[in-house]
Protein backbone atom coordinates (compact mmCIF):
# COMPACT_ATOMS: atom_id res chain seq x y z
CA UNK A 1 -251.25 -156.18 -136.80
CA UNK A 2 -247.71 -157.01 -136.29
CA UNK A 3 -246.41 -159.16 -133.50
CA UNK A 4 -243.68 -157.55 -130.70
CA UNK A 5 -240.65 -158.99 -130.20
CA UNK A 6 -240.83 -162.30 -127.75
CA UNK A 7 -239.35 -161.97 -124.16
CA UNK A 8 -238.76 -164.49 -122.36
CA UNK A 9 -240.06 -164.53 -118.60
CA UNK A 10 -239.29 -166.33 -115.26
CA UNK A 11 -240.60 -166.50 -111.73
CA UNK A 12 -243.77 -165.92 -110.13
CA UNK A 13 -243.86 -162.53 -112.52
CA UNK A 14 -244.16 -163.12 -114.94
CA UNK A 15 -243.53 -158.77 -116.06
CA UNK A 16 -240.20 -158.92 -114.57
CA UNK A 17 -237.23 -159.60 -116.98
CA UNK A 18 -235.40 -161.85 -116.43
CA UNK A 19 -232.44 -160.74 -114.32
CA UNK A 20 -228.60 -162.02 -114.34
CA UNK A 21 -227.67 -165.86 -112.72
CA UNK A 22 -226.82 -165.10 -109.62
CA UNK A 23 -223.93 -168.20 -107.25
CA UNK A 24 -225.96 -170.32 -105.58
CA UNK A 25 -225.22 -170.29 -102.19
CA UNK A 26 -223.11 -173.31 -100.96
CA UNK A 27 -224.30 -175.53 -97.24
CA UNK A 28 -221.31 -177.09 -95.92
CA UNK A 29 -222.56 -181.14 -95.09
CA UNK A 30 -223.86 -181.68 -91.54
CA UNK A 31 -221.36 -184.30 -89.62
CA UNK A 32 -222.50 -187.90 -90.00
CA UNK A 33 -224.21 -188.97 -86.52
CA UNK A 34 -221.48 -191.13 -84.09
CA UNK A 35 -218.56 -188.51 -85.31
CA UNK A 36 -216.75 -186.10 -83.35
CA UNK A 37 -216.85 -182.41 -85.09
CA UNK A 38 -212.73 -181.47 -85.34
CA UNK A 39 -212.50 -178.65 -81.21
CA UNK A 40 -212.31 -175.18 -82.45
CA UNK A 41 -209.19 -172.94 -81.39
CA UNK A 42 -208.38 -171.89 -77.71
CA UNK A 43 -209.51 -168.82 -76.39
CA UNK A 44 -207.32 -166.82 -74.96
CA UNK A 45 -208.33 -165.82 -71.07
CA UNK A 46 -204.91 -164.08 -70.04
CA UNK A 47 -201.82 -163.57 -71.54
CA UNK A 48 -199.61 -166.51 -71.52
CA UNK A 49 -202.40 -168.70 -70.66
CA UNK A 50 -205.54 -171.15 -71.71
CA UNK A 51 -208.20 -171.74 -71.19
CA UNK A 52 -208.64 -175.79 -70.89
CA UNK A 53 -209.21 -177.70 -73.98
CA UNK A 54 -212.22 -179.68 -74.14
CA UNK A 55 -211.70 -182.78 -75.58
CA UNK A 56 -214.74 -185.68 -76.56
CA UNK A 57 -213.98 -188.34 -74.23
CA UNK A 58 -210.65 -187.65 -72.55
CA UNK A 59 -212.27 -185.16 -70.27
CA UNK A 60 -210.42 -181.64 -69.40
CA UNK A 61 -206.15 -180.64 -70.43
CA UNK A 62 -204.44 -179.45 -68.02
CA UNK A 63 -202.96 -175.79 -68.20
CA UNK A 64 -198.99 -175.07 -67.78
CA UNK A 65 -199.06 -173.91 -64.24
CA UNK A 66 -201.65 -176.45 -63.85
CA UNK A 67 -198.76 -179.21 -64.54
CA UNK A 68 -196.05 -177.62 -63.12
CA UNK A 69 -198.77 -178.03 -59.24
CA UNK A 70 -199.25 -181.68 -60.08
CA UNK A 71 -196.04 -182.52 -60.68
CA UNK A 72 -194.74 -180.89 -57.41
CA UNK A 73 -197.49 -182.13 -55.37
CA UNK A 74 -195.96 -185.88 -56.36
CA UNK A 75 -192.28 -184.92 -56.71
CA UNK A 76 -193.07 -183.86 -53.00
CA UNK A 77 -195.42 -187.17 -51.99
CA UNK A 78 -192.72 -189.40 -53.65
CA UNK A 79 -189.79 -187.70 -51.14
CA UNK A 80 -191.88 -187.71 -48.46
CA UNK A 81 -192.39 -191.64 -49.02
CA UNK A 82 -188.62 -191.77 -49.49
CA UNK A 83 -188.22 -190.59 -45.70
CA UNK A 84 -190.23 -192.38 -43.95
CA UNK A 85 -189.19 -196.38 -45.79
CA UNK A 86 -185.91 -194.84 -44.50
CA UNK A 87 -186.76 -193.67 -41.27
CA UNK A 88 -187.92 -198.00 -40.95
CA UNK A 89 -184.89 -199.43 -42.35
CA UNK A 90 -183.44 -197.46 -39.67
CA UNK A 91 -184.79 -197.82 -36.65
CA UNK A 92 -185.44 -201.94 -38.09
CA UNK A 93 -181.82 -202.02 -38.21
CA UNK A 94 -181.05 -201.48 -35.31
CA UNK A 95 -183.45 -203.46 -33.08
CA UNK A 96 -181.54 -206.67 -33.51
CA UNK A 97 -178.74 -205.02 -31.47
CA UNK A 98 -180.66 -204.22 -28.42
CA UNK A 99 -182.43 -207.51 -29.07
CA UNK A 100 -179.13 -209.07 -28.21
CA UNK A 101 -178.34 -207.27 -25.29
CA UNK A 102 -177.85 -209.62 -22.32
CA UNK A 103 -179.36 -208.58 -19.10
CA UNK A 104 -177.54 -209.59 -15.90
CA UNK A 105 -178.75 -208.14 -12.19
CA UNK A 106 -177.04 -208.09 -8.92
CA UNK A 107 -176.92 -206.97 -5.62
CA UNK A 108 -174.56 -204.33 -3.93
CA UNK A 109 -175.97 -203.86 -0.06
CA UNK A 110 -174.11 -199.57 -1.11
CA UNK A 111 -173.62 -198.43 -4.60
CA UNK A 112 -172.46 -194.76 -4.48
CA UNK A 113 -171.71 -192.71 -7.10
CA UNK A 114 -173.32 -195.58 -10.34
CA UNK A 115 -176.16 -194.06 -11.82
CA UNK A 116 -178.16 -195.55 -14.64
CA UNK A 117 -175.58 -195.00 -17.86
CA UNK A 118 -172.35 -196.44 -15.67
CA UNK A 119 -170.03 -198.22 -17.83
CA UNK A 120 -169.53 -201.94 -16.94
CA UNK A 121 -166.04 -203.52 -18.55
CA UNK A 122 -164.45 -206.06 -18.64
CA UNK A 123 -160.08 -206.63 -18.33
CA UNK A 124 -160.98 -202.73 -18.66
CA UNK A 125 -163.22 -202.73 -21.93
CA UNK A 126 -166.61 -201.40 -21.83
CA UNK A 127 -168.70 -203.81 -22.93
CA UNK A 128 -171.98 -202.45 -21.25
CA UNK A 129 -174.05 -199.79 -19.29
CA UNK A 130 -176.12 -199.65 -15.88
CA UNK A 131 -179.59 -199.61 -17.51
CA UNK A 132 -181.65 -199.24 -13.68
CA UNK A 133 -180.72 -198.94 -10.61
CA UNK A 134 -183.65 -200.65 -7.37
CA UNK A 135 -183.58 -200.92 -4.45
CA UNK A 136 -184.81 -204.81 -3.23
CA UNK A 137 -187.20 -206.39 -0.03
CA UNK A 138 -183.10 -206.18 1.77
CA UNK A 139 -182.80 -203.05 0.90
CA UNK A 140 -179.78 -203.70 -1.59
CA UNK A 141 -179.45 -201.89 -4.30
CA UNK A 142 -180.73 -204.15 -7.08
CA UNK A 143 -178.58 -203.05 -10.53
CA UNK A 144 -179.25 -204.81 -14.08
CA UNK A 145 -176.06 -204.17 -16.83
CA UNK A 146 -176.91 -204.12 -20.42
CA UNK A 147 -174.25 -206.06 -21.83
CA UNK A 148 -174.25 -205.29 -26.00
CA UNK A 149 -171.21 -206.78 -27.17
CA UNK A 150 -170.42 -210.91 -26.62
CA UNK A 151 -168.61 -212.07 -23.45
CA UNK A 152 -169.05 -214.83 -22.02
CA UNK A 153 -168.80 -214.50 -18.49
CA UNK A 154 -168.92 -218.07 -16.13
CA UNK A 155 -171.92 -218.51 -13.05
CA UNK A 156 -168.78 -217.35 -10.75
CA UNK A 157 -168.18 -214.27 -12.63
CA UNK A 158 -167.77 -211.48 -9.40
CA UNK A 159 -169.11 -207.60 -9.83
CA UNK A 160 -167.04 -205.47 -8.37
CA UNK A 161 -167.35 -200.72 -8.13
CA UNK A 162 -164.07 -199.62 -8.34
CA UNK A 163 -163.76 -196.13 -9.10
CA UNK A 164 -161.19 -194.47 -12.00
CA UNK A 165 -158.54 -193.12 -10.68
CA UNK A 166 -158.27 -191.87 -7.20
CA UNK A 167 -161.22 -189.18 -7.76
CA UNK A 168 -162.56 -190.97 -10.67
CA UNK A 169 -165.89 -191.50 -11.51
CA UNK A 170 -167.79 -195.43 -10.72
CA UNK A 171 -167.63 -198.07 -12.87
CA UNK A 172 -168.39 -201.67 -12.74
CA UNK A 173 -166.72 -204.66 -13.20
CA UNK A 174 -167.09 -207.86 -14.32
CA UNK A 175 -164.30 -210.49 -13.12
CA UNK A 176 -164.94 -213.54 -14.31
CA UNK A 177 -164.82 -216.86 -12.70
CA UNK A 178 -163.34 -220.02 -13.15
CA UNK A 179 -166.69 -222.43 -14.15
CA UNK A 180 -167.67 -223.79 -17.44
CA UNK A 181 -171.43 -223.02 -17.39
CA UNK A 182 -172.32 -219.64 -18.46
CA UNK A 183 -174.26 -216.81 -17.60
CA UNK A 184 -177.43 -216.21 -19.26
CA UNK A 185 -179.84 -212.88 -20.06
CA UNK A 186 -181.20 -212.70 -17.00
CA UNK A 187 -179.19 -214.16 -14.89
CA UNK A 188 -178.25 -212.76 -11.30
CA UNK A 189 -175.05 -212.29 -9.96
CA UNK A 190 -174.24 -213.63 -6.86
CA UNK A 191 -170.91 -212.33 -6.35
CA UNK A 192 -169.96 -208.51 -5.49
CA UNK A 193 -168.09 -205.85 -3.74
CA UNK A 194 -169.79 -202.63 -2.92
CA UNK A 195 -168.17 -199.12 -3.76
CA UNK A 196 -165.52 -198.28 -1.75
CA UNK A 197 -166.28 -194.57 -0.27
CA UNK A 198 -163.39 -192.53 -0.07
CA UNK A 199 -164.46 -190.41 2.81
CA UNK A 200 -164.23 -194.26 4.40
CA UNK A 201 -161.06 -195.29 2.85
CA UNK A 202 -158.89 -192.43 3.87
CA UNK A 203 -160.57 -192.64 8.23
CA UNK A 204 -159.36 -196.65 8.29
CA UNK A 205 -156.00 -195.72 7.02
CA UNK A 206 -156.14 -193.07 10.07
CA UNK A 207 -157.51 -195.08 12.81
CA UNK A 208 -155.05 -198.23 11.05
CA UNK A 209 -152.16 -195.85 12.01
CA UNK A 210 -153.07 -194.36 15.21
CA UNK A 211 -153.80 -197.70 16.06
CA UNK A 212 -150.15 -199.19 14.27
CA UNK A 213 -148.39 -195.82 16.61
CA UNK A 214 -150.62 -197.26 19.80
CA UNK A 215 -148.86 -200.61 19.77
CA UNK A 216 -144.94 -199.35 18.84
CA UNK A 217 -142.92 -199.61 22.38
CA UNK A 218 -141.80 -196.62 23.49
CA UNK A 219 -138.36 -196.31 22.15
CA UNK A 220 -135.72 -195.94 25.35
CA UNK A 221 -134.52 -192.17 25.43
CA UNK A 222 -131.18 -191.63 24.46
CA UNK A 223 -130.76 -188.65 27.27
CA UNK A 224 -127.59 -189.43 29.05
CA UNK A 225 -128.25 -189.46 33.37
CA UNK A 226 -127.09 -187.21 35.81
């Protein structure tokens, strides 16, 4: 009996003929442990904004809006710190002038028109102000002078309350004496002259005029006798 042509079979089913060869599927090699895979494309949340991307070992990156907010906060904090430093330096620069001020006191029986802030002068030049006023046990007006300008004042300096013009404001005039020893901060001026009251001065002038008129001899009459 003649044999039929030989057929080749493959696979588990010996009855099925050999199908055409199919391409083998390709597989990507898994990353070696310890190596980080490349980040995927960012996911778009809203137009113009992206979700922060996570990087291995670097944390989360900031978006543009967050970067602007962070930059604005940093600038504001820097500006505030600069203002505080400038204010501290300005206050520190004014302290030495206050520390160098000489404080002198003087007692008056009357200090009419004198108050805190009244000028203190030497030869008509302002060298300080009245910084305090109080009464002592003898009911005298004790004034404190704060002298900011350097002025060599002897111990026998006199403090006189004067008026700037006939009807002007009051001020304290310091008249230096001739002693060699100078006044120091905290000393008291012993020679003082009280404030002159205009009303009292006018009354004194009128009274002296009356007294002079009463003491003057009467002039002889020039009328002819009959």
